[in-house]
């Protein structure tokens, strides 16, 4: 019996389960707390599977996601959170932005 | 709409708007700020939210308008009407509702002596009523604040007798955007930041694109059409009595980032809600005094944002940003929305940083005025309207 928290086809992403965070506040905190080389590794692994993730999750209406699918979705949201750091800013944050803890998201 | 990459076209379209220096004093003077409380914020219609925040009877939210030292309770009554009240108990002045939002459990009960009010603001129950002296309960309902709704946007006006209806006040903006599909989009995300900046310092910095290729070179510098690949040009500017709108086109040469490109390609949502009355790809309305309404065209449907800059003191403000999108049908669409939100968020975080640096510079009184070019005409217009309103006694 497996203890995987992700859908069967995405078990290879299990090592990155700590990125499966349901709120933007948590995703930002994780981004800030993670060294850049680990962010780059996560980005490489998940973005290679992003298309497959979307095709898989699109079989569910957005409001009726099973739990393992929701965890996969939250992981993809973390990829979205960090994608610009890796693809554009090449830095843990944009230069010259206000301190993230002062810019508060409400969902 | 084809952007004309020519210089000084807006002052030609609106020759009545000045070209001279704009004083910095209004952004730093405590005395000016004190007068703004009365002449601007207690006299004009102010947007406090949208009806979808209180979709059903009894739902309410509270907004603290620190600039007027007023706490506003906005509630949908059992008759489906949206009303605004002073969030104050008329018995002895206690603050009535302590939560920021919620659903009225039949009555709003005061925490002091349990006077109870209906969601329509009527005084329904007074404990030990017989011990009062000819108490006429009909005289002690909640104190109403003028409240009107346009296209789902809730506005309040603290003047005892507003000199115009909301509709008259909105004027050309309302004409331009009547019957737009605002209500088909839902509030998805709010950001709030308390800035060490005058409310106008923040608002002015948002009210132009001149800075875009420079300040935002790391984020969205190439998103909009540029003259000679270097400088932003609006595709249109309209000035109204109080308000204004500028528009611009997206840059067709913009190179999407890998995740952006993939998400755009995979966004398979069927909903395709469009603002028919959009002027260009991106329209930025300033609704006097402190609101901006931003209409965007997106890859799979349009979306809109609002900004509200709430003064806290002469050099502090609360900037609220709200994103409204069509409800996501599937994960592909939701991820594409989140990418768009995040991209803009980082840009706005750059802006918030800048607002404070500008305020610091202005407060030093190193410059007595600001110089503005043609693409900053809507800032000029705003300051002219403000001056005009401040001169009315
Ligand atoms: S002050 Fe509210 S019941 Fe007395
Ligand atoms: Fe900006």
Tab-separated table of C-alpha atoms and ligand atoms in Angstrom:
chain	number	residue	atom	x	y	z
A	1	UNK	CA	0.000	0.000	0.000
A	2	UNK	CA	1.521	3.249	-1.114
A	3	UNK	CA	1.435	6.397	0.983
A	4	UNK	CA	1.637	8.670	-2.028
A	5	UNK	CA	-0.265	11.899	-1.706
A	6	UNK	CA	-0.330	12.585	-5.433
A	7	UNK	CA	-2.286	10.934	-8.250
A	8	UNK	CA	-0.726	7.697	-9.511
A	9	UNK	CA	0.759	9.183	-12.679
A	10	UNK	CA	2.599	11.906	-10.761
A	11	UNK	CA	4.287	9.871	-8.024
A	12	UNK	CA	7.677	10.966	-9.316
A	13	UNK	CA	6.875	14.457	-7.982
A	14	UNK	CA	6.450	13.150	-4.441
A	15	UNK	CA	9.864	14.511	-3.319
A	16	UNK	CA	8.480	18.015	-3.919
A	17	UNK	CA	5.305	17.568	-1.858
A	18	UNK	CA	6.436	20.349	0.509
A	19	UNK	CA	5.608	22.752	-2.344
A	20	UNK	CA	1.982	21.662	-2.302
A	21	UNK	CA	0.637	24.661	-0.399
A	22	UNK	CA	-2.946	25.808	-0.549
A	23	UNK	CA	-2.547	29.546	0.041
A	24	UNK	CA	-0.534	32.227	-1.681
A	25	UNK	CA	0.830	33.379	1.693
A	26	UNK	CA	2.324	29.920	2.275
A	27	UNK	CA	3.694	29.727	-1.267
A	28	UNK	CA	5.404	33.096	-0.914
A	29	UNK	CA	6.878	32.084	2.452
A	30	UNK	CA	8.191	28.847	0.945
A	31	UNK	CA	9.677	30.720	-2.009
A	32	UNK	CA	11.504	33.113	0.292
A	33	UNK	CA	12.726	30.370	2.622
A	34	UNK	CA	14.089	28.133	-0.152
A	35	UNK	CA	17.641	28.530	-1.499
A	36	UNK	CA	17.712	29.521	-5.170
A	37	UNK	CA	19.338	26.252	-6.372
A	38	UNK	CA	16.477	24.257	-4.832
A	39	UNK	CA	13.961	26.613	-6.436
A	40	UNK	CA	15.633	26.008	-9.800
A	41	UNK	CA	15.525	22.241	-9.289
A	42	UNK	CA	11.807	22.347	-8.403
A	43	UNK	CA	11.134	24.560	-11.402
A	44	UNK	CA	12.932	22.162	-13.752
A	45	UNK	CA	11.109	19.083	-12.493
A	46	UNK	CA	7.593	20.512	-12.358
A	47	UNK	CA	7.665	22.620	-15.478
A	48	UNK	CA	8.683	19.525	-17.452
A	49	UNK	CA	5.430	17.917	-16.229
A	50	UNK	CA	3.207	20.997	-16.306
A	51	UNK	CA	1.464	20.168	-19.560
A	52	UNK	CA	0.691	16.641	-18.335
A	53	UNK	CA	-0.516	18.028	-14.995
A	54	UNK	CA	-2.942	20.378	-16.703
A	55	UNK	CA	-4.259	17.712	-19.090
A	56	UNK	CA	-4.761	15.349	-16.145
A	57	UNK	CA	-6.434	17.892	-13.852
A	58	UNK	CA	-8.609	19.404	-16.572
A	59	UNK	CA	-10.703	16.237	-16.499
A	60	UNK	CA	-12.218	17.600	-13.261
A	61	UNK	CA	-14.441	20.636	-12.996
A	62	UNK	CA	-12.394	23.160	-11.033
A	63	UNK	CA	-14.687	23.094	-8.014
A	64	UNK	CA	-14.800	19.274	-7.780
A	65	UNK	CA	-11.178	18.272	-7.492
A	66	UNK	CA	-10.301	15.068	-5.589
A	67	UNK	CA	-7.849	15.526	-2.720
A	68	UNK	CA	-4.792	14.129	-4.472
A	69	UNK	CA	-5.597	16.253	-7.531
A	70	UNK	CA	-5.915	19.332	-5.352
A	71	UNK	CA	-2.451	18.672	-3.902
A	72	UNK	CA	-1.059	18.407	-7.418
A	73	UNK	CA	-2.838	21.625	-8.365
A	74	UNK	CA	-1.384	23.406	-5.317
A	75	UNK	CA	2.056	22.215	-6.369
A	76	UNK	CA	1.494	23.655	-9.849
A	77	UNK	CA	0.435	26.931	-8.218
A	78	UNK	CA	3.822	26.958	-6.473
A	79	UNK	CA	5.490	26.575	-9.853
A	80	UNK	CA	3.544	29.603	-11.048
A	81	UNK	CA	4.698	31.446	-7.921
A	82	UNK	CA	8.396	30.836	-8.624
A	83	UNK	CA	8.466	30.661	-12.428
A	84	UNK	CA	9.386	34.305	-12.936
A	85	UNK	CA	12.263	34.095	-10.462
A	86	UNK	CA	13.868	31.408	-12.533
A	87	UNK	CA	12.820	32.475	-16.020
A	88	UNK	CA	13.189	36.225	-15.732
A	89	UNK	CA	14.477	37.765	-12.520
A	90	UNK	CA	17.221	35.132	-12.015
A	91	UNK	CA	16.979	36.170	-8.433
A	92	UNK	CA	14.897	35.176	-5.378
A	93	UNK	CA	12.875	38.371	-5.837
A	94	UNK	CA	12.613	41.355	-8.109
A	95	UNK	CA	15.126	44.039	-7.262
A	96	UNK	CA	13.666	47.097	-5.604
A	97	UNK	CA	10.341	45.754	-4.493
A	98	UNK	CA	8.607	46.409	-1.207
A	99	UNK	CA	9.201	43.847	1.576
A	100	UNK	CA	6.905	40.891	0.751
A	101	UNK	CA	5.527	40.665	4.302
A	102	UNK	CA	4.051	44.164	3.890
A	103	UNK	CA	2.214	43.265	0.681
A	104	UNK	CA	-0.518	41.044	2.019
A	105	UNK	CA	-2.659	38.703	-0.115
A	106	UNK	CA	-6.273	37.836	0.751
A	107	UNK	CA	-7.912	35.002	-1.196
B	1	UNK	CA	-7.172	51.024	-32.424
B	2	UNK	CA	-3.814	51.968	-33.795
B	3	UNK	CA	-1.422	53.762	-31.484
B	4	UNK	CA	-0.099	56.920	-33.052
B	5	UNK	CA	3.493	57.216	-31.978
B	6	UNK	CA	3.517	60.971	-32.143
B	7	UNK	CA	4.557	63.506	-29.576
B	8	UNK	CA	2.362	65.964	-27.686
B	9	UNK	CA	-0.890	64.626	-29.141
B	10	UNK	CA	-2.894	64.701	-25.888
B	11	UNK	CA	-2.311	68.333	-25.093
B	12	UNK	CA	-3.443	68.994	-28.639
B	13	UNK	CA	-6.632	66.996	-27.991
B	14	UNK	CA	-7.146	68.770	-24.643
B	15	UNK	CA	-5.621	72.236	-24.998
B	16	UNK	CA	-7.404	73.375	-21.812
B	17	UNK	CA	-5.085	71.290	-19.629
B	18	UNK	CA	-1.984	73.164	-18.458
B	19	UNK	CA	1.586	72.436	-19.448
B	20	UNK	CA	3.322	74.189	-16.573
B	21	UNK	CA	4.742	72.871	-13.306
B	22	UNK	CA	2.560	70.992	-10.790
B	23	UNK	CA	3.082	71.868	-7.115
B	24	UNK	CA	4.419	69.175	-4.758
B	25	UNK	CA	2.941	70.859	-1.679
B	26	UNK	CA	-0.404	68.978	-1.853
B	27	UNK	CA	1.491	65.692	-1.390
B	28	UNK	CA	3.411	66.800	1.694
B	29	UNK	CA	1.489	69.538	3.470
B	30	UNK	CA	-0.285	68.461	6.709
B	31	UNK	CA	-2.511	71.516	6.403
B	32	UNK	CA	-3.557	70.558	2.861
B	33	UNK	CA	-4.275	67.048	4.081
B	34	UNK	CA	-6.590	68.358	6.815
B	35	UNK	CA	-8.575	70.269	4.190
B	36	UNK	CA	-8.740	67.202	1.919
B	37	UNK	CA	-10.560	65.315	4.672
B	38	UNK	CA	-13.446	67.762	4.463
B	39	UNK	CA	-13.402	69.026	0.890
B	40	UNK	CA	-12.557	65.801	-0.939
B	41	UNK	CA	-13.396	62.767	1.159
B	42	UNK	CA	-16.504	64.064	2.909
B	43	UNK	CA	-18.006	65.494	-0.279
B	44	UNK	CA	-17.476	63.020	-3.094
B	45	UNK	CA	-18.711	59.578	-3.961
B	46	UNK	CA	-16.220	56.974	-2.738
B	47	UNK	CA	-16.061	53.380	-3.927
B	48	UNK	CA	-16.048	51.005	-0.961
B	49	UNK	CA	-16.498	47.639	-2.652
B	50	UNK	CA	-18.628	45.539	-4.965
B	51	UNK	CA	-21.997	43.879	-4.537
B	52	UNK	CA	-20.500	40.415	-5.021
B	53	UNK	CA	-18.821	40.805	-1.612
B	54	UNK	CA	-22.342	40.715	-0.115
B	55	UNK	CA	-24.261	38.465	-2.524
B	56	UNK	CA	-27.187	37.506	-0.264
B	57	UNK	CA	-29.499	39.101	2.325
B	58	UNK	CA	-27.801	39.849	5.648
B	59	UNK	CA	-24.249	39.775	4.284
B	60	UNK	CA	-22.209	42.774	5.308
B	61	UNK	CA	-18.736	44.270	5.339
B	62	UNK	CA	-17.215	47.113	7.337
B	63	UNK	CA	-14.781	49.674	5.915
B	64	UNK	CA	-12.788	51.954	8.177
B	65	UNK	CA	-12.486	55.323	6.428
B	66	UNK	CA	-9.772	56.661	8.651
B	67	UNK	CA	-9.509	59.823	6.587
B	68	UNK	CA	-13.003	60.796	7.736
B	69	UNK	CA	-12.748	58.960	11.051
B	70	UNK	CA	-15.818	57.014	9.998
B	71	UNK	CA	-16.558	53.308	10.195
B	72	UNK	CA	-18.973	52.302	7.423
B	73	UNK	CA	-21.249	49.256	7.637
B	74	UNK	CA	-22.403	48.113	4.191
B	75	UNK	CA	-25.166	45.514	4.329
B	76	UNK	CA	-27.649	43.827	2.016
B	77	UNK	CA	-31.119	43.942	3.564
B	78	UNK	CA	-33.798	41.265	3.436
B	79	UNK	CA	-35.372	43.357	0.662
B	80	UNK	CA	-32.124	42.810	-1.330
B	81	UNK	CA	-31.215	46.522	-1.109
B	82	UNK	CA	-27.606	47.454	-0.425
B	83	UNK	CA	-27.367	50.152	2.255
B	84	UNK	CA	-24.601	51.908	4.155
B	85	UNK	CA	-24.751	53.033	7.777
B	86	UNK	CA	-22.479	54.553	10.321
B	87	UNK	CA	-21.227	51.550	12.232
B	88	UNK	CA	-22.313	53.213	15.452
B	89	UNK	CA	-25.024	52.348	17.930
B	90	UNK	CA	-27.396	55.308	18.363
B	91	UNK	CA	-27.960	54.553	22.056
B	92	UNK	CA	-24.633	55.831	23.379
B	93	UNK	CA	-22.296	55.648	20.451
B	94	UNK	CA	-20.649	52.254	20.809
B	95	UNK	CA	-19.099	50.688	17.693
B	96	UNK	CA	-21.779	48.256	16.554
B	97	UNK	CA	-20.158	45.570	14.368
B	98	UNK	CA	-16.660	44.439	15.261
B	99	UNK	CA	-16.052	41.932	12.436
B	100	UNK	CA	-14.691	43.057	9.088
B	101	UNK	CA	-17.281	40.978	7.226
B	102	UNK	CA	-19.928	38.383	7.869
B	103	UNK	CA	-23.616	37.550	7.854
B	104	UNK	CA	-26.028	39.301	10.159
B	105	UNK	CA	-27.690	36.643	12.359
B	106	UNK	CA	-31.126	38.245	12.042
B	107	UNK	CA	-30.166	41.310	14.085
B	108	UNK	CA	-27.027	43.346	14.661
B	109	UNK	CA	-26.689	43.373	18.434
B	110	UNK	CA	-24.732	46.087	20.213
B	111	UNK	CA	-22.151	44.751	22.647
B	112	UNK	CA	-22.848	47.463	25.247
B	113	UNK	CA	-26.581	47.227	26.154
B	114	UNK	CA	-27.822	44.826	23.452
B	115	UNK	CA	-29.892	47.197	21.371
B	116	UNK	CA	-30.690	45.199	18.236
B	117	UNK	CA	-30.971	46.421	14.636
B	118	UNK	CA	-32.346	44.825	11.492
B	119	UNK	CA	-30.159	44.485	8.369
B	120	UNK	CA	-32.273	47.366	6.999
B	121	UNK	CA	-31.044	49.553	9.865
B	122	UNK	CA	-34.218	49.720	11.978
B	123	UNK	CA	-34.058	49.554	15.746
B	124	UNK	CA	-35.883	46.307	16.529
B	125	UNK	CA	-35.371	45.727	20.229
B	126	UNK	CA	-34.353	47.666	23.333
B	127	UNK	CA	-33.792	45.754	26.583
B	128	UNK	CA	-35.776	47.220	29.494
B	129	UNK	CA	-37.508	49.574	27.089
B	130	UNK	CA	-40.228	50.535	29.624
B	131	UNK	CA	-37.652	52.297	31.754
B	132	UNK	CA	-36.881	54.887	29.036
B	133	UNK	CA	-38.729	58.193	28.752
B	134	UNK	CA	-41.082	58.118	25.746
B	135	UNK	CA	-38.528	56.356	23.592
B	136	UNK	CA	-39.663	56.443	19.947
B	137	UNK	CA	-37.798	53.473	18.468
B	138	UNK	CA	-38.450	54.650	14.906
B	139	UNK	CA	-36.161	57.617	15.623
B	140	UNK	CA	-33.209	55.474	16.658
B	141	UNK	CA	-32.395	53.362	13.652
B	142	UNK	CA	-28.820	53.265	12.393
B	143	UNK	CA	-27.616	56.519	10.915
B	144	UNK	CA	-27.748	56.110	7.135
B	145	UNK	CA	-24.954	57.087	4.767
B	146	UNK	CA	-25.800	57.885	1.142
B	147	UNK	CA	-25.144	54.748	-0.830
B	148	UNK	CA	-25.576	54.125	-4.548
B	149	UNK	CA	-24.561	51.284	-6.807
B	150	UNK	CA	-23.368	51.511	-10.399
B	151	UNK	CA	-22.681	48.298	-12.332
B	152	UNK	CA	-22.169	46.477	-9.023
B	153	UNK	CA	-19.686	49.030	-7.648
B	154	UNK	CA	-20.854	50.320	-4.270
B	155	UNK	CA	-20.195	53.999	-3.579
B	156	UNK	CA	-20.932	56.010	-0.463
B	157	UNK	CA	-21.081	59.756	0.043
B	158	UNK	CA	-20.670	61.322	3.488
B	159	UNK	CA	-22.140	64.684	2.490
B	160	UNK	CA	-25.526	65.208	4.188
B	161	UNK	CA	-26.974	66.124	0.757
B	162	UNK	CA	-24.719	65.024	-2.138
B	163	UNK	CA	-24.806	67.658	-4.844
B	164	UNK	CA	-24.999	65.029	-7.573
B	165	UNK	CA	-26.256	61.490	-7.912
B	166	UNK	CA	-23.575	58.851	-8.380
B	167	UNK	CA	-24.630	58.524	-12.007
B	168	UNK	CA	-24.218	62.255	-12.622
B	169	UNK	CA	-20.882	62.235	-10.862
B	170	UNK	CA	-19.559	59.326	-12.944
B	171	UNK	CA	-20.706	61.085	-16.113
B	172	UNK	CA	-18.744	59.953	-19.180
B	173	UNK	CA	-17.226	56.968	-17.368
B	174	UNK	CA	-20.695	55.544	-16.751
B	175	UNK	CA	-21.718	56.210	-20.344
B	176	UNK	CA	-18.588	54.478	-21.567
B	177	UNK	CA	-18.970	51.370	-19.369
B	178	UNK	CA	-22.715	50.914	-18.778
B	179	UNK	CA	-23.860	47.296	-19.200
B	180	UNK	CA	-20.346	45.880	-19.126
B	181	UNK	CA	-20.074	42.287	-17.849
B	182	UNK	CA	-18.500	43.218	-14.483
B	183	UNK	CA	-20.878	40.965	-12.582
B	184	UNK	CA	-19.806	37.901	-14.565
B	185	UNK	CA	-16.378	38.207	-12.994
B	186	UNK	CA	-15.651	37.349	-9.386
B	187	UNK	CA	-13.264	38.740	-6.824
B	188	UNK	CA	-10.361	36.281	-6.876
B	189	UNK	CA	-7.619	38.080	-5.006
B	190	UNK	CA	-7.046	41.172	-2.908
B	191	UNK	CA	-3.735	42.684	-1.901
B	192	UNK	CA	-3.352	45.398	0.692
B	193	UNK	CA	-0.265	47.374	1.487
B	194	UNK	CA	0.162	50.184	3.973
B	195	UNK	CA	2.534	52.638	2.354
B	196	UNK	CA	4.575	55.466	3.764
B	197	UNK	CA	3.314	57.745	1.035
B	198	UNK	CA	0.637	60.351	0.489
B	199	UNK	CA	-2.381	58.791	-1.242
B	200	UNK	CA	-1.804	60.962	-4.328
B	201	UNK	CA	1.862	60.009	-4.570
B	202	UNK	CA	0.767	56.402	-5.045
B	203	UNK	CA	-2.130	57.219	-7.323
B	204	UNK	CA	-0.069	59.548	-9.542
B	205	UNK	CA	2.662	56.953	-9.945
B	206	UNK	CA	0.063	54.473	-11.226
B	207	UNK	CA	-1.553	57.013	-13.519
B	208	UNK	CA	0.986	56.849	-16.369
B	209	UNK	CA	3.121	54.487	-18.436
B	210	UNK	CA	6.126	56.721	-18.940
B	211	UNK	CA	7.913	54.853	-16.135
B	212	UNK	CA	7.061	51.400	-17.406
B	213	UNK	CA	10.099	50.512	-19.539
B	214	UNK	CA	12.395	51.891	-16.848
B	215	UNK	CA	11.110	51.118	-13.383
B	216	UNK	CA	9.593	47.823	-14.549
B	217	UNK	CA	12.436	46.712	-16.804
B	218	UNK	CA	12.770	43.465	-14.817
B	219	UNK	CA	9.055	42.617	-14.872
B	220	UNK	CA	6.678	43.922	-17.555
B	221	UNK	CA	8.937	46.366	-19.399
B	222	UNK	CA	8.150	44.930	-22.850
B	223	UNK	CA	4.438	44.245	-22.376
B	224	UNK	CA	3.134	47.376	-24.043
B	225	UNK	CA	3.719	48.991	-27.386
B	226	UNK	CA	6.694	51.342	-27.334
B	227	UNK	CA	7.722	54.190	-29.597
B	228	UNK	CA	10.989	53.222	-31.295
B	229	UNK	CA	10.992	50.215	-28.941
B	230	UNK	CA	11.752	52.601	-26.113
B	231	UNK	CA	8.958	54.858	-24.932
B	232	UNK	CA	5.322	54.235	-24.060
B	233	UNK	CA	2.561	55.983	-25.946
B	234	UNK	CA	-1.112	55.809	-25.049
B	235	UNK	CA	-3.450	54.740	-27.828
B	236	UNK	CA	-6.152	57.008	-26.419
B	237	UNK	CA	-6.857	59.504	-23.647
B	238	UNK	CA	-10.287	60.737	-22.567
B	239	UNK	CA	-10.701	63.405	-19.931
B	240	UNK	CA	-14.070	63.711	-18.203
B	241	UNK	CA	-15.337	66.286	-15.702
B	242	UNK	CA	-13.729	64.598	-12.730
B	243	UNK	CA	-12.304	61.410	-14.143
B	244	UNK	CA	-10.051	60.227	-16.933
B	245	UNK	CA	-9.044	57.147	-18.886
B	246	UNK	CA	-5.913	56.267	-20.777
B	247	UNK	CA	-5.487	53.186	-22.902
B	248	UNK	CA	-2.685	51.290	-24.517
B	249	UNK	CA	-2.016	48.346	-26.757
B	250	UNK	CA	-0.073	45.239	-25.890
B	251	UNK	CA	3.264	44.807	-27.580
B	252	UNK	CA	2.907	42.135	-30.295
B	253	UNK	CA	6.672	41.609	-30.096
B	254	UNK	CA	6.468	40.684	-26.404
B	255	UNK	CA	8.340	37.387	-25.898
B	256	UNK	CA	6.377	35.179	-23.510
B	257	UNK	CA	8.374	33.407	-20.815
B	258	UNK	CA	8.351	29.584	-20.965
B	259	UNK	CA	5.701	29.056	-18.254
B	260	UNK	CA	3.631	31.965	-19.556
B	261	UNK	CA	3.680	30.541	-23.090
B	262	UNK	CA	2.720	27.074	-21.914
B	263	UNK	CA	-0.119	28.350	-19.734
B	264	UNK	CA	-1.499	30.490	-22.538
B	265	UNK	CA	-1.396	27.520	-24.893
B	266	UNK	CA	-3.063	25.227	-22.343
B	267	UNK	CA	-5.764	27.640	-21.248
B	268	UNK	CA	-8.717	25.771	-22.715
B	269	UNK	CA	-11.533	27.542	-20.909
B	270	UNK	CA	-14.691	27.929	-22.919
B	271	UNK	CA	-15.824	31.088	-21.184
B	272	UNK	CA	-14.808	34.059	-23.157
B	273	UNK	CA	-16.229	37.076	-21.392
B	274	UNK	CA	-15.256	40.298	-23.110
B	275	UNK	CA	-15.689	43.961	-22.312
B	276	UNK	CA	-17.298	45.132	-25.558
B	277	UNK	CA	-16.654	48.713	-24.545
B	278	UNK	CA	-12.949	48.365	-23.982
B	279	UNK	CA	-11.135	51.173	-25.741
B	280	UNK	CA	-7.878	49.311	-26.240
B	281	UNK	CA	-6.077	46.215	-24.853
B	282	UNK	CA	-5.683	47.905	-21.476
B	283	UNK	CA	-7.801	50.782	-20.173
B	284	UNK	CA	-6.926	52.611	-16.962
B	285	UNK	CA	-9.746	54.728	-15.515
B	286	UNK	CA	-9.216	57.149	-12.688
B	287	UNK	CA	-12.471	57.616	-10.808
B	288	UNK	CA	-12.045	60.729	-8.708
B	289	UNK	CA	-10.809	60.970	-6.101
B	290	UNK	CA	-9.091	57.736	-5.084
B	291	UNK	CA	-10.185	54.831	-7.263
B	292	UNK	CA	-8.755	53.292	-10.397
B	293	UNK	CA	-10.596	50.785	-12.571
B	294	UNK	CA	-8.401	48.726	-14.882
B	295	UNK	CA	-9.810	46.695	-17.772
B	296	UNK	CA	-7.508	44.110	-19.301
B	297	UNK	CA	-7.892	41.892	-22.271
B	298	UNK	CA	-6.624	38.418	-21.429
B	299	UNK	CA	-5.804	35.367	-23.549
B	300	UNK	CA	-9.014	33.591	-22.515
B	301	UNK	CA	-11.412	36.331	-21.568
B	302	UNK	CA	-11.052	39.763	-20.077
B	303	UNK	CA	-10.604	40.672	-16.448
B	304	UNK	CA	-10.583	43.801	-14.336
B	305	UNK	CA	-8.903	45.256	-11.296
B	306	UNK	CA	-9.659	48.062	-8.905
B	307	UNK	CA	-7.314	50.176	-6.825
B	308	UNK	CA	-8.442	52.214	-3.841
B	309	UNK	CA	-5.943	54.548	-2.233
B	310	UNK	CA	-7.153	55.355	1.296
B	311	UNK	CA	-5.399	58.225	3.054
B	312	UNK	CA	-4.282	57.461	6.600
B	313	UNK	CA	-2.272	60.616	7.213
B	314	UNK	CA	-0.407	63.116	5.066
B	315	UNK	CA	2.374	60.611	4.425
B	316	UNK	CA	0.644	57.263	4.856
B	317	UNK	CA	-2.002	55.460	2.849
B	318	UNK	CA	-3.586	52.069	2.441
B	319	UNK	CA	-3.471	50.784	-1.133
B	320	UNK	CA	-6.056	48.086	-1.873
B	321	UNK	CA	-5.839	46.091	-5.102
B	322	UNK	CA	-8.601	43.715	-6.174
B	323	UNK	CA	-8.540	41.264	-9.084
B	324	UNK	CA	-11.785	40.066	-10.650
B	325	UNK	CA	-11.757	37.170	-13.123
B	326	UNK	CA	-14.338	34.931	-14.743
B	327	UNK	CA	-14.705	31.949	-12.355
B	328	UNK	CA	-12.146	29.302	-13.387
B	329	UNK	CA	-13.650	26.335	-15.227
B	330	UNK	CA	-10.604	24.138	-14.939
B	331	UNK	CA	-7.081	24.022	-13.577
B	332	UNK	CA	-5.527	25.222	-16.829
B	333	UNK	CA	-7.509	28.428	-16.639
B	334	UNK	CA	-6.885	28.861	-12.913
B	335	UNK	CA	-3.110	28.528	-13.362
B	336	UNK	CA	-3.128	31.017	-16.232
B	337	UNK	CA	-5.036	33.468	-14.019
B	338	UNK	CA	-2.591	32.946	-11.164
B	339	UNK	CA	0.354	33.585	-13.480
B	340	UNK	CA	-1.207	36.861	-14.616
B	341	UNK	CA	-1.965	37.888	-11.034
B	342	UNK	CA	1.575	37.081	-9.914
B	343	UNK	CA	3.218	38.920	-12.777
B	344	UNK	CA	1.190	42.034	-12.013
B	345	UNK	CA	1.703	41.595	-8.280
B	346	UNK	CA	5.472	41.721	-8.620
B	347	UNK	CA	5.126	44.858	-10.707
B	348	UNK	CA	2.880	46.427	-8.076
B	349	UNK	CA	5.420	45.509	-5.406
B	350	UNK	CA	7.981	47.458	-7.412
B	351	UNK	CA	5.496	50.324	-7.515
B	352	UNK	CA	4.884	50.245	-3.755
B	353	UNK	CA	8.640	50.420	-3.184
B	354	UNK	CA	8.847	53.386	-5.531
B	355	UNK	CA	5.900	55.244	-3.965
B	356	UNK	CA	7.760	55.441	-0.650
B	357	UNK	CA	10.967	56.602	-2.297
B	358	UNK	CA	9.059	59.342	-4.131
B	359	UNK	CA	7.360	60.472	-0.927
B	360	UNK	CA	10.703	60.669	0.835
B	361	UNK	CA	12.083	62.798	-1.976
B	362	UNK	CA	9.059	65.092	-2.066
B	363	UNK	CA	9.026	65.497	1.706
B	364	UNK	CA	12.599	66.768	1.635
B	365	UNK	CA	11.275	69.813	-0.238
B	366	UNK	CA	14.191	69.566	-2.662
B	367	UNK	CA	11.707	70.322	-5.460
B	368	UNK	CA	8.792	72.704	-5.160
B	369	UNK	CA	7.079	71.347	-8.257
B	370	UNK	CA	6.980	68.444	-10.713
B	371	UNK	CA	7.514	68.718	-14.466
B	372	UNK	CA	5.248	66.589	-16.635
B	373	UNK	CA	5.245	65.542	-20.263
B	374	UNK	CA	2.380	64.766	-22.607
B	375	UNK	CA	1.985	61.136	-21.482
B	376	UNK	CA	1.449	62.403	-17.933
B	377	UNK	CA	-1.592	64.475	-18.918
B	378	UNK	CA	-4.059	62.468	-16.819
B	379	UNK	CA	-2.006	63.202	-13.677
B	380	UNK	CA	-2.137	66.873	-14.521
B	381	UNK	CA	-5.858	66.655	-15.115
B	382	UNK	CA	-6.342	64.949	-11.745
B	383	UNK	CA	-4.384	67.670	-9.937
B	384	UNK	CA	-6.384	70.365	-11.724
B	385	UNK	CA	-9.671	68.732	-10.681
B	386	UNK	CA	-8.363	68.389	-7.125
B	387	UNK	CA	-7.317	72.044	-6.965
B	388	UNK	CA	-10.694	73.073	-8.282
B	389	UNK	CA	-12.552	70.999	-5.656
B	390	UNK	CA	-10.263	72.280	-2.900
B	391	UNK	CA	-11.083	75.864	-3.861
B	392	UNK	CA	-14.827	75.273	-3.331
B	393	UNK	CA	-15.849	76.236	0.151
C	1	LIG	S1	-24.420	51.833	23.204
C	1	LIG	FE1	-25.321	50.309	22.015
C	1	LIG	S2	-26.804	49.501	23.288
C	1	LIG	FE2	-25.947	51.045	24.489
C	2	LIG	FE1	4.305	51.029	-12.149
